[in-house]
CSV table of C-alpha atoms in Angstrom, one decimal:
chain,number,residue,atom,x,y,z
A,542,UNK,CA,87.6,99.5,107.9
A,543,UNK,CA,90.1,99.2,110.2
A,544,UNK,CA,94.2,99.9,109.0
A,545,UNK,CA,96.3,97.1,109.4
A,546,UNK,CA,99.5,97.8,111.3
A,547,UNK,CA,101.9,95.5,109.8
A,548,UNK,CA,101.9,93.9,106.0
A,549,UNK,CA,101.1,90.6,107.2
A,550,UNK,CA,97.5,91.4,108.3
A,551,UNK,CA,96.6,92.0,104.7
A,552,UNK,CA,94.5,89.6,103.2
A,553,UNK,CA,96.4,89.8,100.2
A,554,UNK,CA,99.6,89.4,101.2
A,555,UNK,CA,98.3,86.0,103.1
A,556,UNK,CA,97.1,84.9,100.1
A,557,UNK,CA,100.4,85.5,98.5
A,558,UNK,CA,101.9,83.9,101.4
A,559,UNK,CA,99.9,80.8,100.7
A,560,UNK,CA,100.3,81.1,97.2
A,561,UNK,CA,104.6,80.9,97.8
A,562,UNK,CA,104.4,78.1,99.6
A,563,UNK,CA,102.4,75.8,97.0
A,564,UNK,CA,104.7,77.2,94.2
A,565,UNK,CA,107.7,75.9,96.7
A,566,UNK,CA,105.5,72.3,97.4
A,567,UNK,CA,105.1,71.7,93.6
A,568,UNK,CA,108.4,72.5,92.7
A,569,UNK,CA,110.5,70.0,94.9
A,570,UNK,CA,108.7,67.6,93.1
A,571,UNK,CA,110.0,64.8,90.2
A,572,UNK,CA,110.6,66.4,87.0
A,573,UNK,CA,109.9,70.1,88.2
A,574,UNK,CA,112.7,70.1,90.4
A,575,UNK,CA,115.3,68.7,87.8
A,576,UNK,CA,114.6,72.0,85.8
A,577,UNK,CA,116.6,74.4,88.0
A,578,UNK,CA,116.1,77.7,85.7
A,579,UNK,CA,112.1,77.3,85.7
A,580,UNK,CA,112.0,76.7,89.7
A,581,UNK,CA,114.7,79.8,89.9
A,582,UNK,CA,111.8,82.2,87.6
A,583,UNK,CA,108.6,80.6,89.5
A,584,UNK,CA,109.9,80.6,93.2
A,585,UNK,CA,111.5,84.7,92.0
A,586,UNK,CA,108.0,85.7,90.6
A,587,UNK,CA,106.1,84.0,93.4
A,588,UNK,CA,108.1,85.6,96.0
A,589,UNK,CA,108.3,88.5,94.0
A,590,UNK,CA,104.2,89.0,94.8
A,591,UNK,CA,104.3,88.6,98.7
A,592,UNK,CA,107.5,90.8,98.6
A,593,UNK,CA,106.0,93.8,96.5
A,594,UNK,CA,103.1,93.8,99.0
A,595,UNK,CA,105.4,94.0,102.0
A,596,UNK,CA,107.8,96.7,100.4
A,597,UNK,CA,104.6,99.0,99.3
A,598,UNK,CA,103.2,98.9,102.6
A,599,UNK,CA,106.8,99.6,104.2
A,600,UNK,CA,106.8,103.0,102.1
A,601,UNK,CA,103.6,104.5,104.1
A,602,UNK,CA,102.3,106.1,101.1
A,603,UNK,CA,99.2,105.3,99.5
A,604,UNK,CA,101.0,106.3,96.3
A,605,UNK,CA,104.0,104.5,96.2
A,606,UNK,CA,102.1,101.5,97.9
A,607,UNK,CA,99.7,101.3,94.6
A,608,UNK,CA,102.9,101.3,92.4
A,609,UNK,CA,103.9,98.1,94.2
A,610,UNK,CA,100.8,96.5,94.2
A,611,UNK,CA,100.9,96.8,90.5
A,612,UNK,CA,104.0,95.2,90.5
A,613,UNK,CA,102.7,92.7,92.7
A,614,UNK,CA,99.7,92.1,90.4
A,615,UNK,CA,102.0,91.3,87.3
A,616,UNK,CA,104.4,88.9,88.5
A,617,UNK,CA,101.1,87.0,89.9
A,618,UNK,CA,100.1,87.2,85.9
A,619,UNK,CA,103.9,85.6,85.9
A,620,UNK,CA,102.9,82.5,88.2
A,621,UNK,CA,99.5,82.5,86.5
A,622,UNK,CA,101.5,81.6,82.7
A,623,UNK,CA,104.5,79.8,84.6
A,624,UNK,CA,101.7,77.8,86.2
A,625,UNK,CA,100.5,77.3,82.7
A,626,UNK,CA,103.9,76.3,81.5
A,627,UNK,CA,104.5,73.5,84.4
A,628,UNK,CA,101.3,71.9,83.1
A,629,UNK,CA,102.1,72.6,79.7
A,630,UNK,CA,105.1,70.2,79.9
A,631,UNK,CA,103.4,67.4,82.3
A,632,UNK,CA,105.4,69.2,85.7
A,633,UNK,CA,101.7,69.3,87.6
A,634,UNK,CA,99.0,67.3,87.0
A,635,UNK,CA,95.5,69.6,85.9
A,636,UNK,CA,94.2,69.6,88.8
A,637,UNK,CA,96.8,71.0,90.8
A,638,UNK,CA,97.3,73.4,87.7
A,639,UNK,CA,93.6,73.6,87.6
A,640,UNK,CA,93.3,75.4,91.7
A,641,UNK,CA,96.4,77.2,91.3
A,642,UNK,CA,96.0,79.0,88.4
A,643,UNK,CA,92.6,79.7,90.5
A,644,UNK,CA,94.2,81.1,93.1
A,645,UNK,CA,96.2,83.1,91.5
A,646,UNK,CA,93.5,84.7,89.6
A,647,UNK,CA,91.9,85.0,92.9
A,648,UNK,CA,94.7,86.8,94.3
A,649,UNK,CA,95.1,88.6,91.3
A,650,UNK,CA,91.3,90.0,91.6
A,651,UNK,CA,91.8,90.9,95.3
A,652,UNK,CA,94.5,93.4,94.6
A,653,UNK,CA,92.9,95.1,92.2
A,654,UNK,CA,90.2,95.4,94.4
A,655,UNK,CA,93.0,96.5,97.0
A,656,UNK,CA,94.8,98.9,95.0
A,657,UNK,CA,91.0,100.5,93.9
A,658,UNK,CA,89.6,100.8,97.6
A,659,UNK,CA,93.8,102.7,98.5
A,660,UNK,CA,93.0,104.8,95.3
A,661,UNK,CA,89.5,106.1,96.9
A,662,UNK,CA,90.4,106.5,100.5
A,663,UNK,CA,91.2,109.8,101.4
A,664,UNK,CA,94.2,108.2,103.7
A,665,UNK,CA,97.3,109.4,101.7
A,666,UNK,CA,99.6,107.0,104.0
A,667,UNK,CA,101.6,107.6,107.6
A,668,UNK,CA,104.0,109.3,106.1
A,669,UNK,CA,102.0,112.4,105.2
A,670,UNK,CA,100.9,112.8,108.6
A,671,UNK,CA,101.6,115.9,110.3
A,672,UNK,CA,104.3,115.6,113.2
């Protein structure tokens, strides 16, 4: 397997990147966007995945890089019940609650898988390289 040189080559963090931008789509419209608090906590927690990807992978430790995928991992649990929530109270229709609570389950799924294959690999990060 190949090391990706930059956070945005990860598979998971262009999943997250996809999964921001449909959080953003569904917000701006009708009712959803007249609650200013919930679009605030979804757009935070949706960011909040991509973002925790990108910092981890910054740090150049496998270590500290598996601390922020778990962090990553819960606030997509966060979208995944805010999600939930915006169908809950007629925001998104079921099917569009319906493929992304999918996603994010998806995305959910493929870090785990992420942070199990980092956990395995005998690559401790760039940073413990010898000069």
């Amino acid at each position: 397997m190949a090391k990706a040189q930059k956070f945005e080559e990860l598979a998971i963090f262009q999943m997250a990147r996809e999964l921001c931008k449909e959080v953003y789509k569904i917000t701006k419209e009708k009712e959803f966007s007249k609650d200013s608090r919930f679009v605030q906590q979804i757009h935070a927690s949706s960011g909040s995945v991509m973002d925790n990807i990108a910092e981890g992978f910054e740090r150049e430790g496998n270590k500290e890089f598996v601390n922020f995928l778990y962090i990553a991992k819960g606030s997509c649990g966060e979208v995944r019940s805010q999600i939930i929530r915006a169908s809950d109270v007629g925001f998104i229709d079921n099917d569009t609650a319906t493929r992304l609570y999918n996603d994010c389950l998806s995305l959910s799924k493929a870090i785990s898988a992420f942070i199990k294959s980092l956990r395995t690999s005998d690559y401790r990060g760039s940073k413990h390289l010898e000069p």
